[in-house]
PDB file of C-alpha atoms in Angstrom:
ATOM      1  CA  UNK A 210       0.000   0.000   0.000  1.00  0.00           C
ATOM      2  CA  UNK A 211       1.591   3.149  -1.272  1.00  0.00           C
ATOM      3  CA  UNK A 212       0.553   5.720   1.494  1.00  0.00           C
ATOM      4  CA  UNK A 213       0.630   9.814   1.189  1.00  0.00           C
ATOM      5  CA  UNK A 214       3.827  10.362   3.590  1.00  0.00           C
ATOM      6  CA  UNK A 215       3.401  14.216   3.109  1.00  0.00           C
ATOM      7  CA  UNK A 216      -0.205  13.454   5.857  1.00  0.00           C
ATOM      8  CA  UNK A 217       0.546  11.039   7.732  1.00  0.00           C
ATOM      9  CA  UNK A 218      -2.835  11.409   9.456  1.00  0.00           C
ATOM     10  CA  UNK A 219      -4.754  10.575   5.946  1.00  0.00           C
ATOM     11  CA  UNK A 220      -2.327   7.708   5.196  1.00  0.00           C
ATOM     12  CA  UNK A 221      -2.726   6.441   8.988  1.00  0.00           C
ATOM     13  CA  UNK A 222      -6.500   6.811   8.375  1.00  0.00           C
ATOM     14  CA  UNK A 223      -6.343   5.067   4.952  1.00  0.00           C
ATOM     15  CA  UNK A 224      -5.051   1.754   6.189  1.00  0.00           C
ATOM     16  CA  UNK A 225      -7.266   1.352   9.024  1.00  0.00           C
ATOM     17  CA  UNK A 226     -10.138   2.226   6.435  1.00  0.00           C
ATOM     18  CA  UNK A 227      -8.549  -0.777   4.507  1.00  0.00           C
ATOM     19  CA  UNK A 228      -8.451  -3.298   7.793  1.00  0.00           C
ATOM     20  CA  UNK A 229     -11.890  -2.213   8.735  1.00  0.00           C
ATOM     21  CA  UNK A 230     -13.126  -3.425   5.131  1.00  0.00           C
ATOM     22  CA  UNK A 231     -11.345  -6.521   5.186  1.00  0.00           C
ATOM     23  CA  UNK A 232      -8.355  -5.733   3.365  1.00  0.00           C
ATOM     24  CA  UNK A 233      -5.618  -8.475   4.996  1.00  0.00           C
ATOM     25  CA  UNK A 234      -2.763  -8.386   2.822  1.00  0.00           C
ATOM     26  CA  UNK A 235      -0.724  -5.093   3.266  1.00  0.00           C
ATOM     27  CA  UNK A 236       2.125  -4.523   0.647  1.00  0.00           C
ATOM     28  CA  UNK A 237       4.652  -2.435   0.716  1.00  0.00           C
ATOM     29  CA  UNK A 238       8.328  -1.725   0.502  1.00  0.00           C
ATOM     30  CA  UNK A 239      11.451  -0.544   2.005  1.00  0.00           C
ATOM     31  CA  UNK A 240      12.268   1.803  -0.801  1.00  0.00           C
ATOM     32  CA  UNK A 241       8.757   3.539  -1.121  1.00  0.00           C
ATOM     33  CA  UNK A 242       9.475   6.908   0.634  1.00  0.00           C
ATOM     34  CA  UNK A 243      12.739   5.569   1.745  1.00  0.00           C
ATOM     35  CA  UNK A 244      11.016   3.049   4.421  1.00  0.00           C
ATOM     36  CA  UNK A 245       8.202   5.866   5.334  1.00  0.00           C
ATOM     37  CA  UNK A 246       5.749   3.735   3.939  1.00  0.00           C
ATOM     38  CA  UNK A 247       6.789   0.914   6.807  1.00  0.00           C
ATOM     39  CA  UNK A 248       6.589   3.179   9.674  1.00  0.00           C
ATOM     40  CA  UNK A 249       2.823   4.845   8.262  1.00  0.00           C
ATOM     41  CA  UNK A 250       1.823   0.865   8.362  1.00  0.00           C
ATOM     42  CA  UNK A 251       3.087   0.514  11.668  1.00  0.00           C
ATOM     43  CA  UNK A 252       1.925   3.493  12.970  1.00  0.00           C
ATOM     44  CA  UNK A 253      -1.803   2.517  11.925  1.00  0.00           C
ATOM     45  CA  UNK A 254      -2.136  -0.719  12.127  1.00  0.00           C
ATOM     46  CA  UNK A 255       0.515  -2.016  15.525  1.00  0.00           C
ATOM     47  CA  UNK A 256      -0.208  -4.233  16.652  1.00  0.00           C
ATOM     48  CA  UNK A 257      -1.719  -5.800  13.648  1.00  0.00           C
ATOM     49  CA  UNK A 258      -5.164  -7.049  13.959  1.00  0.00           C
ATOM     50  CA  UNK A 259      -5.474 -11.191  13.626  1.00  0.00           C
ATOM     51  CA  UNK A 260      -5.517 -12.435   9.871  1.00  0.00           C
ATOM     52  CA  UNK A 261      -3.519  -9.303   8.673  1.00  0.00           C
ATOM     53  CA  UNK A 262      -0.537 -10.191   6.716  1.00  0.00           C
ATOM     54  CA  UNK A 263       2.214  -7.713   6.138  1.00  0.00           C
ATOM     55  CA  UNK A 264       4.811  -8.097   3.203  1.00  0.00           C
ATOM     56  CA  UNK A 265       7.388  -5.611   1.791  1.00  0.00           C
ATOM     57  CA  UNK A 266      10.322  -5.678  -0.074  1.00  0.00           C
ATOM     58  CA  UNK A 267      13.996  -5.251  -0.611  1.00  0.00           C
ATOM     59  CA  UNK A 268      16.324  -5.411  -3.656  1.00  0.00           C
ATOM     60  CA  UNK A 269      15.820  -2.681  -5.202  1.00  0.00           C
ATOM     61  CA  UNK A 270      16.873   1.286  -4.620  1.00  0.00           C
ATOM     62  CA  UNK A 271      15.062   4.568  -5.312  1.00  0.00           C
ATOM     63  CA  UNK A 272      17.610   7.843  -5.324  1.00  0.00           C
ATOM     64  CA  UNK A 273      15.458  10.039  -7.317  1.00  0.00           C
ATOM     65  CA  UNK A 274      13.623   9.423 -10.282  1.00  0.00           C
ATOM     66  CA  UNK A 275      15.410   6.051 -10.850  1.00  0.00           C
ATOM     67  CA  UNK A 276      14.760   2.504  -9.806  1.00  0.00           C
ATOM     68  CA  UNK A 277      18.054   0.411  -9.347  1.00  0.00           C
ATOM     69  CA  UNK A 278      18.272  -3.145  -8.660  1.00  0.00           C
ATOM     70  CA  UNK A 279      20.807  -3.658  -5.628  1.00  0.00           C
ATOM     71  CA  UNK A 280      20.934  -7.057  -4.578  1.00  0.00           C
ATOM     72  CA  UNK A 281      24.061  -7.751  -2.971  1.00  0.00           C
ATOM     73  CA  UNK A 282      23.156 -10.440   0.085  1.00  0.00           C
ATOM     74  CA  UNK A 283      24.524  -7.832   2.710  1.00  0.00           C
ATOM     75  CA  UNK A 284      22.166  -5.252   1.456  1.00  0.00           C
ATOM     76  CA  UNK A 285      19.368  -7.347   1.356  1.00  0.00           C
ATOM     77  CA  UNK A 286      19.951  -8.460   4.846  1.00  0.00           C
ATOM     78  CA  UNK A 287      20.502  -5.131   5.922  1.00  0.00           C
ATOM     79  CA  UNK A 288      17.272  -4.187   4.415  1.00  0.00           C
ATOM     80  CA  UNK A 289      15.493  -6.758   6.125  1.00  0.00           C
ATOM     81  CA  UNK A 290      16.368  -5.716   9.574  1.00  0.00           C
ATOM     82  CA  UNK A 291      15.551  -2.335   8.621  1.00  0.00           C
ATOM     83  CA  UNK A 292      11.814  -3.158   7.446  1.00  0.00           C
ATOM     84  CA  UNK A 293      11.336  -4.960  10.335  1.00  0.00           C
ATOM     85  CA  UNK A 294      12.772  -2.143  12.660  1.00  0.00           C
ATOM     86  CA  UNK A 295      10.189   0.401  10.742  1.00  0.00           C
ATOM     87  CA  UNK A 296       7.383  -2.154  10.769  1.00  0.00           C
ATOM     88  CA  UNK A 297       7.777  -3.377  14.358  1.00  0.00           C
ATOM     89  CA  UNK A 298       8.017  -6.616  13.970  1.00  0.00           C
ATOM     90  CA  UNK A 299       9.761  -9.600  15.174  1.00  0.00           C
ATOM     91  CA  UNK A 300       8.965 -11.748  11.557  1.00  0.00           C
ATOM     92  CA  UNK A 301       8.321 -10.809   8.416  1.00  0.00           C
ATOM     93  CA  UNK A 302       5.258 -12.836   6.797  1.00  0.00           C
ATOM     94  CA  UNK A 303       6.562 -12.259   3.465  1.00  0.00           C
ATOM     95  CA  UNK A 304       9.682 -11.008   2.529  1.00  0.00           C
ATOM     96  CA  UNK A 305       9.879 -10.298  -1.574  1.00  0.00           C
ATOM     97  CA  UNK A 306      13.011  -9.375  -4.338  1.00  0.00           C
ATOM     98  CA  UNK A 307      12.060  -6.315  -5.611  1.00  0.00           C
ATOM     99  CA  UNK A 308      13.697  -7.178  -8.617  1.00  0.00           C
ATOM    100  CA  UNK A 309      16.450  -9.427  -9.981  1.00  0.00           C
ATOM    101  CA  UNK A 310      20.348  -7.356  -9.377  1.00  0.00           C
ATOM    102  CA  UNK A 311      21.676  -9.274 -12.516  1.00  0.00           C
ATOM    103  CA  UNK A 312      24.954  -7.952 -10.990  1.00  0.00           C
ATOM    104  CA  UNK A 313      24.813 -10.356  -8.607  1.00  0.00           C
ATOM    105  CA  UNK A 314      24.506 -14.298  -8.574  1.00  0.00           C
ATOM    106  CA  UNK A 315      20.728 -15.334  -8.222  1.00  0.00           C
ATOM    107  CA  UNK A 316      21.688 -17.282  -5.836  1.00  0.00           C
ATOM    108  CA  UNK A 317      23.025 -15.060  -3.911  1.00  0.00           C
ATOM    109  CA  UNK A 318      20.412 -13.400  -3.705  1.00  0.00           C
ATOM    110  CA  UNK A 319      17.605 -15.839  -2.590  1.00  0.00           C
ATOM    111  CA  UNK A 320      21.040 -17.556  -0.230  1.00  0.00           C
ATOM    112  CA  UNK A 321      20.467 -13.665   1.613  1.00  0.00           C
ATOM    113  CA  UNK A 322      16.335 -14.549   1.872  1.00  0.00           C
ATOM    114  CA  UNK A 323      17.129 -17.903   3.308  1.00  0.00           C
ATOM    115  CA  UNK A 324      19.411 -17.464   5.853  1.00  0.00           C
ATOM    116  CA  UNK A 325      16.681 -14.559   6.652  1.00  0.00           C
ATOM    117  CA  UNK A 326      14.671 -17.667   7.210  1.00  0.00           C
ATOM    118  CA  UNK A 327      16.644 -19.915   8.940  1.00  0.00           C
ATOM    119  CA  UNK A 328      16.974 -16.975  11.303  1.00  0.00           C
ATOM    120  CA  UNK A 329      13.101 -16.958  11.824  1.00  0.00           C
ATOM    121  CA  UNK A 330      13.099 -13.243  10.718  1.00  0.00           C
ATOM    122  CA  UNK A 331      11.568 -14.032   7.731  1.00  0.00           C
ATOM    123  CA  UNK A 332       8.483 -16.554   7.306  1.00  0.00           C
ATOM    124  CA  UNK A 333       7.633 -16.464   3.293  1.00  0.00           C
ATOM    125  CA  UNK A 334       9.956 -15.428   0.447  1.00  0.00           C
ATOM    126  CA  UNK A 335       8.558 -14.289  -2.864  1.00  0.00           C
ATOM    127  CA  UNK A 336       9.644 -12.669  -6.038  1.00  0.00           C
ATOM    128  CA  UNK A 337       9.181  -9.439  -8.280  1.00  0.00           C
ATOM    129  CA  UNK A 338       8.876  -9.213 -12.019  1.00  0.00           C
ATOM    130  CA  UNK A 339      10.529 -12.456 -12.653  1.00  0.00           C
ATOM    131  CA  UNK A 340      10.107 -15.165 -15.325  1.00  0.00           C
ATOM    132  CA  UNK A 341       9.449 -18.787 -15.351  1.00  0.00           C
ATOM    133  CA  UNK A 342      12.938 -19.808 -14.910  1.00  0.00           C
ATOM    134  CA  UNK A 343      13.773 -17.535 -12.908  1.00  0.00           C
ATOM    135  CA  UNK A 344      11.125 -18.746 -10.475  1.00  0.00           C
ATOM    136  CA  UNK A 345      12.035 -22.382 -10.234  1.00  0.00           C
ATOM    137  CA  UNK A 346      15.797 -21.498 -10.102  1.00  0.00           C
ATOM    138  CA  UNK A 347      14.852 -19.622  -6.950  1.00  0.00           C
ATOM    139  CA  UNK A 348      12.653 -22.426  -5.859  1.00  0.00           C
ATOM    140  CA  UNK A 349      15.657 -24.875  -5.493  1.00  0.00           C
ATOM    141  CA  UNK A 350      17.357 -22.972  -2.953  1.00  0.00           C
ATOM    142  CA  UNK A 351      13.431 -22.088  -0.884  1.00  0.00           C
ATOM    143  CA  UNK A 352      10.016 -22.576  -1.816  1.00  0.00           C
ATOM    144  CA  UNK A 353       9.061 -19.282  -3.520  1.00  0.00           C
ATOM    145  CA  UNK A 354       5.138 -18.765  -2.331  1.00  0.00           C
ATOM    146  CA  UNK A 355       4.315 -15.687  -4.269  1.00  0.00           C
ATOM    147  CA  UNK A 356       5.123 -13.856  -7.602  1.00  0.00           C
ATOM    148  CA  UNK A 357       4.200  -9.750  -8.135  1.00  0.00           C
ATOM    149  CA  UNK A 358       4.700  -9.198 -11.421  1.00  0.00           C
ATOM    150  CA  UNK A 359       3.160  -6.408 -13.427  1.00  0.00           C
ATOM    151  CA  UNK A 360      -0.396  -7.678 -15.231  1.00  0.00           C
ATOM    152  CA  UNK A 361      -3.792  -6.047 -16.565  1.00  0.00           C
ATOM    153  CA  UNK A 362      -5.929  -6.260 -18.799  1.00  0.00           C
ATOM    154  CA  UNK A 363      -3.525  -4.502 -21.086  1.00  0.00           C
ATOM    155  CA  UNK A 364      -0.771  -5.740 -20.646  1.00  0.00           C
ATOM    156  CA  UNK A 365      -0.337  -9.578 -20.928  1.00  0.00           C
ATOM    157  CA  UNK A 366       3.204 -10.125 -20.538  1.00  0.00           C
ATOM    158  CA  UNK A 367       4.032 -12.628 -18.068  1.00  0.00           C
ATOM    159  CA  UNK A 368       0.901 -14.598 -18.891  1.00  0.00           C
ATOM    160  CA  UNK A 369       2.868 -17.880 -18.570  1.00  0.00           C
ATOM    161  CA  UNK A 370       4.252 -17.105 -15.379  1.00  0.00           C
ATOM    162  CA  UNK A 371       0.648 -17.269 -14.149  1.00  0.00           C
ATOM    163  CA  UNK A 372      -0.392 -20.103 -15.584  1.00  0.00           C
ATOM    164  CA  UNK A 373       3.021 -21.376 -13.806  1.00  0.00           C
ATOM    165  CA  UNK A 374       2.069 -20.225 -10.265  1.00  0.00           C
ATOM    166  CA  UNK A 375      -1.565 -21.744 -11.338  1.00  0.00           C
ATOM    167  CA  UNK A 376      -0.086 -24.628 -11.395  1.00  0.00           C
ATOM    168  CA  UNK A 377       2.334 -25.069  -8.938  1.00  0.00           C
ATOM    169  CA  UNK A 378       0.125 -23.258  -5.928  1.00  0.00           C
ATOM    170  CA  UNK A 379       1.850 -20.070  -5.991  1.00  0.00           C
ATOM    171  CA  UNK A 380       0.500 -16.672  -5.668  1.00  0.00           C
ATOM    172  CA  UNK A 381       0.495 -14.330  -8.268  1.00  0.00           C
ATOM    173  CA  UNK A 382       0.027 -10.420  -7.117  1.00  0.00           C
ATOM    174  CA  UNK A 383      -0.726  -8.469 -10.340  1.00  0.00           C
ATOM    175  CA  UNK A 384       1.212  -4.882  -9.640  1.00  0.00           C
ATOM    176  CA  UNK A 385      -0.869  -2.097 -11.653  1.00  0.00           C
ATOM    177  CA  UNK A 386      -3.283  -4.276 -11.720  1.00  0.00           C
ATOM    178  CA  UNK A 387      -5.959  -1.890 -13.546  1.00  0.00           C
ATOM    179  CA  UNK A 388      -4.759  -0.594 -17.067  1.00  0.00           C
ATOM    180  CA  UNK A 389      -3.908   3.357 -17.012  1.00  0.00           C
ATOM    181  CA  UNK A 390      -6.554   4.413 -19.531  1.00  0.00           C
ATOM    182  CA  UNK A 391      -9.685   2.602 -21.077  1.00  0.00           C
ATOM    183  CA  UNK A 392     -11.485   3.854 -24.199  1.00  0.00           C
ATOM    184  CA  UNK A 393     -15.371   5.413 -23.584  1.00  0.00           C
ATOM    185  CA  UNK A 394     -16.561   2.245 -26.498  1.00  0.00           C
ATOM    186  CA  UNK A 395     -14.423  -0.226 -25.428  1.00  0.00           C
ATOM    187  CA  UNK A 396     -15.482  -3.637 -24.120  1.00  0.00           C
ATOM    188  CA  UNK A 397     -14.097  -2.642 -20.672  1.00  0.00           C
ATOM    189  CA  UNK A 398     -16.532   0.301 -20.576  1.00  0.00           C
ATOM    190  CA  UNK A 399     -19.189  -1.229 -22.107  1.00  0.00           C
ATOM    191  CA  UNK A 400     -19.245  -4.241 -19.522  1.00  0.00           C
ATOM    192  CA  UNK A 401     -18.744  -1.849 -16.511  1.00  0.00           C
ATOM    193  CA  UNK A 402     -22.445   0.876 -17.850  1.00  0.00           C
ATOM    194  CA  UNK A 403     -24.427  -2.862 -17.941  1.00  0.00           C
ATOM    195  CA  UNK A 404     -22.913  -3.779 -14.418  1.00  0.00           C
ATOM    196  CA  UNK A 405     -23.262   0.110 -13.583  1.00  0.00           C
ATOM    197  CA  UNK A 406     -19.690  -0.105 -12.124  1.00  0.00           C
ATOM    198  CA  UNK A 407     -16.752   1.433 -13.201  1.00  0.00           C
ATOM    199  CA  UNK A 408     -13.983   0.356 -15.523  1.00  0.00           C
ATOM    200  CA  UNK A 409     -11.383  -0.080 -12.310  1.00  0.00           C
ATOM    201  CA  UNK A 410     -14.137  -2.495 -10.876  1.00  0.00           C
ATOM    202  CA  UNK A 411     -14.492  -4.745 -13.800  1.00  0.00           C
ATOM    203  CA  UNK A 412     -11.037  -4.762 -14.344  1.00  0.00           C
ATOM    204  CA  UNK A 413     -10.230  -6.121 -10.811  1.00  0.00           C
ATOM    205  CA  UNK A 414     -13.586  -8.385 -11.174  1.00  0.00           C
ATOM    206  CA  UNK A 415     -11.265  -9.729 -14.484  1.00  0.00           C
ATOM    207  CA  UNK A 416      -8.405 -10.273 -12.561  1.00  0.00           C
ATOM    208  CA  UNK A 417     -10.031 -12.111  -9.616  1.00  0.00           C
ATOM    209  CA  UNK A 418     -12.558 -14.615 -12.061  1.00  0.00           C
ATOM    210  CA  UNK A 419      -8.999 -15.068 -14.415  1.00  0.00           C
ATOM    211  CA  UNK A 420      -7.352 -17.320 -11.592  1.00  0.00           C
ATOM    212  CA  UNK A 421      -7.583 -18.395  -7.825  1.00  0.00           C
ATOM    213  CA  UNK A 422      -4.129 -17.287  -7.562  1.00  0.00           C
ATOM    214  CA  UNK A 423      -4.372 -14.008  -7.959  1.00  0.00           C
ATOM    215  CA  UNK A 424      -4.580 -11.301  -5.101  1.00  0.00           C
ATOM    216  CA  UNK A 425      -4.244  -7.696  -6.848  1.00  0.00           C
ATOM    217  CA  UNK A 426      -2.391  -5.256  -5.128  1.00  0.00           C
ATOM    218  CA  UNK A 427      -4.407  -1.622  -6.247  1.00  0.00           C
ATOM    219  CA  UNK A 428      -2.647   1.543  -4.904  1.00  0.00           C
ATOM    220  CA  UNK A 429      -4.166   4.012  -3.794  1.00  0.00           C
ATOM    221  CA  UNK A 430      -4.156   7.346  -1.397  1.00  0.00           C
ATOM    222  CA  UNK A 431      -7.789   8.060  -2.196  1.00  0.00           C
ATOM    223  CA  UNK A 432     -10.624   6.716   0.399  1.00  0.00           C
ATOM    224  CA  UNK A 433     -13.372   6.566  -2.270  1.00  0.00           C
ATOM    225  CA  UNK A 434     -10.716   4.812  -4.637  1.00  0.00           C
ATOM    226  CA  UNK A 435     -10.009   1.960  -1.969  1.00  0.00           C
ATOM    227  CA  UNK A 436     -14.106   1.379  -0.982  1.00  0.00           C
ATOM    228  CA  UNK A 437     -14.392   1.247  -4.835  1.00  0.00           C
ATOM    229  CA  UNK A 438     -11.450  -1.255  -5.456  1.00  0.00           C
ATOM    230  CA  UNK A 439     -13.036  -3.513  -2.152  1.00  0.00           C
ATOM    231  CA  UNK A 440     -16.364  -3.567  -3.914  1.00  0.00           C
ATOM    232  CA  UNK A 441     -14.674  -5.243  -6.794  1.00  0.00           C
ATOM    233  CA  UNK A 442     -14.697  -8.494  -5.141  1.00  0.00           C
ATOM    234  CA  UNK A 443     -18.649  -8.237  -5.363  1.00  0.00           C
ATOM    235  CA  UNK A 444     -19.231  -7.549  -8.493  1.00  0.00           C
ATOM    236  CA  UNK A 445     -20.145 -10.791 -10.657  1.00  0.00           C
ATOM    237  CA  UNK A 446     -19.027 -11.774 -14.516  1.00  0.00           C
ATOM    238  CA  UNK A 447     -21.104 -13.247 -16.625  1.00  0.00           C
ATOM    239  CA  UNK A 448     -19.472 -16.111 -18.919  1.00  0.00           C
ATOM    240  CA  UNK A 449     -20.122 -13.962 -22.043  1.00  0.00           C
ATOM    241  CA  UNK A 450     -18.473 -10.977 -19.985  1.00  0.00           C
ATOM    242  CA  UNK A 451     -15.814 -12.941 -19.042  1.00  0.00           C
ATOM    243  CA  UNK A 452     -14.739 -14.032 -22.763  1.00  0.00           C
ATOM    244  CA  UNK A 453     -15.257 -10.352 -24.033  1.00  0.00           C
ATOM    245  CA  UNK A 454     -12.584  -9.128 -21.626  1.00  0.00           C
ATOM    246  CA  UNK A 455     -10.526 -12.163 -21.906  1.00  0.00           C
ATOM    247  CA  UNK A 456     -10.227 -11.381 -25.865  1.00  0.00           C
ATOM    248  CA  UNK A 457      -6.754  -9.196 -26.549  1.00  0.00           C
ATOM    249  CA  UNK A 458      -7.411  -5.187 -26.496  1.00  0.00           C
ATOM    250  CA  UNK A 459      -9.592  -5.473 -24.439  1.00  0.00           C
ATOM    251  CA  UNK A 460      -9.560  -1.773 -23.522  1.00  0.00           C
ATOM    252  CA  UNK A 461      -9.050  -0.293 -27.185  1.00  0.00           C
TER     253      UNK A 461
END
């Protein structure tokens, strides 16, 4: 969850909004407002109410307008104890690669997440924008339980990394998981005036009929966005609906 650091009393209000309407998987990461993002979380939601799951991230560096993957094993460790400083936590429930340092030895990098492990300060592992192989080279060194990878209904890309976690039980967290823009005659729109919803809803309703592996991830900083996004899970597909979206360009 990508909170407004510049109020911390909206973002603190925002996730308790969120854990009041069910919302039990809270994502975030230790380079989103340089680990600000942890201590909103904490701030709001310590101690965590039963059934809440908290997962960030580490592997991956934010100095400005650029995202750099930095996955040296000391880092990441480093990282780790820093997330769970700002989080106030003993364990991590799942602790994710950002992304891939292809500087560094793969191995190295998930060796850093397991020892993390062994250590009981981390309980899951998972991986960021990743591909098939990448996955099951990871999964030889610790079972990898969740993949966040960036997938809409426009963009398509890592469809057979899905249909991998489909079938191997592991979840798949669509980042941007509603398509920036949809066009007014477009099958999108024209499924969410029938439903009278709007185009964000059906496009989450997409995502959640498209596999029982998928959780999406929506940010947002907006109240009425997050009630809207929560009443996604609601809102029913008809088969026909279903195979409209499913077709390529959908949104065009």
């Amino acid at each position: 969850m990508r909170m407004p650091a510049h109020d911390p009393a909206a973002a603190h209000a925002l996730a308790r909004r969120a854990a009041d309407l069910g919302v039990t998987l809270f994502d975030t990461a230790d380079s989103y407002d340089l680990g600000r993002n942890e201590e909103l979380l904490a701030e709001a939601l310590h101690p965590y109410p039963d059934g809440v799951v908290v997962a960030t991230k580490a592997g991956q560096c934010h100095p400005g307008d650029e995202w750099i993957p930095l996955g040296r094993p000391e880092y990441l460790r480093q990282q780790a104890e820093l997330s769970l400083r700002r989080l106030r936590l003993d364990r991590i429930d799942l602790f994710q690669l950002h992304r891939i340092d292809p500087e560094v030895p793969l191995a190295d990098q998930i060796g850093a997440l397991k020892q993390l492990q062994d250590e009981g300060k981390v309980r899951h592992v998972g991986l960021s924008e990743v591909s098939v192989d990448q996955i099951v080279e990871a999964g030889r060194i610790t079972p990898v339980v969740s993949v966040q990878n960036r997938y809409n209904l426009d963009d398509r890309r890592w469809e057979d990394v899905l249909v991998h976690c489909e079938r191997h039980g592991i979840a798949f967290l669509p980042w941007l998981p509603i398509a920036p823009s949809v066009r007014p005659g477009s099958p999108v729109a024209g499924v969410a005036r029938r439903l009278g919803a709007t185009a964000a809803q059906v496009a989450l309703a997409w995502l959640l009929r498209r596999s029982e592996v998928v959780l999406p991830i929506p940010g947002t900083s907006s109240p009425r966005h997050l009630e809207e996004n929560v009443r996604a899970t609601d809102l029913e597909l008809s088969d026909e609906d279903f195979a409209l979206l499913d077709r390529p360009a959908a949104l065009l």
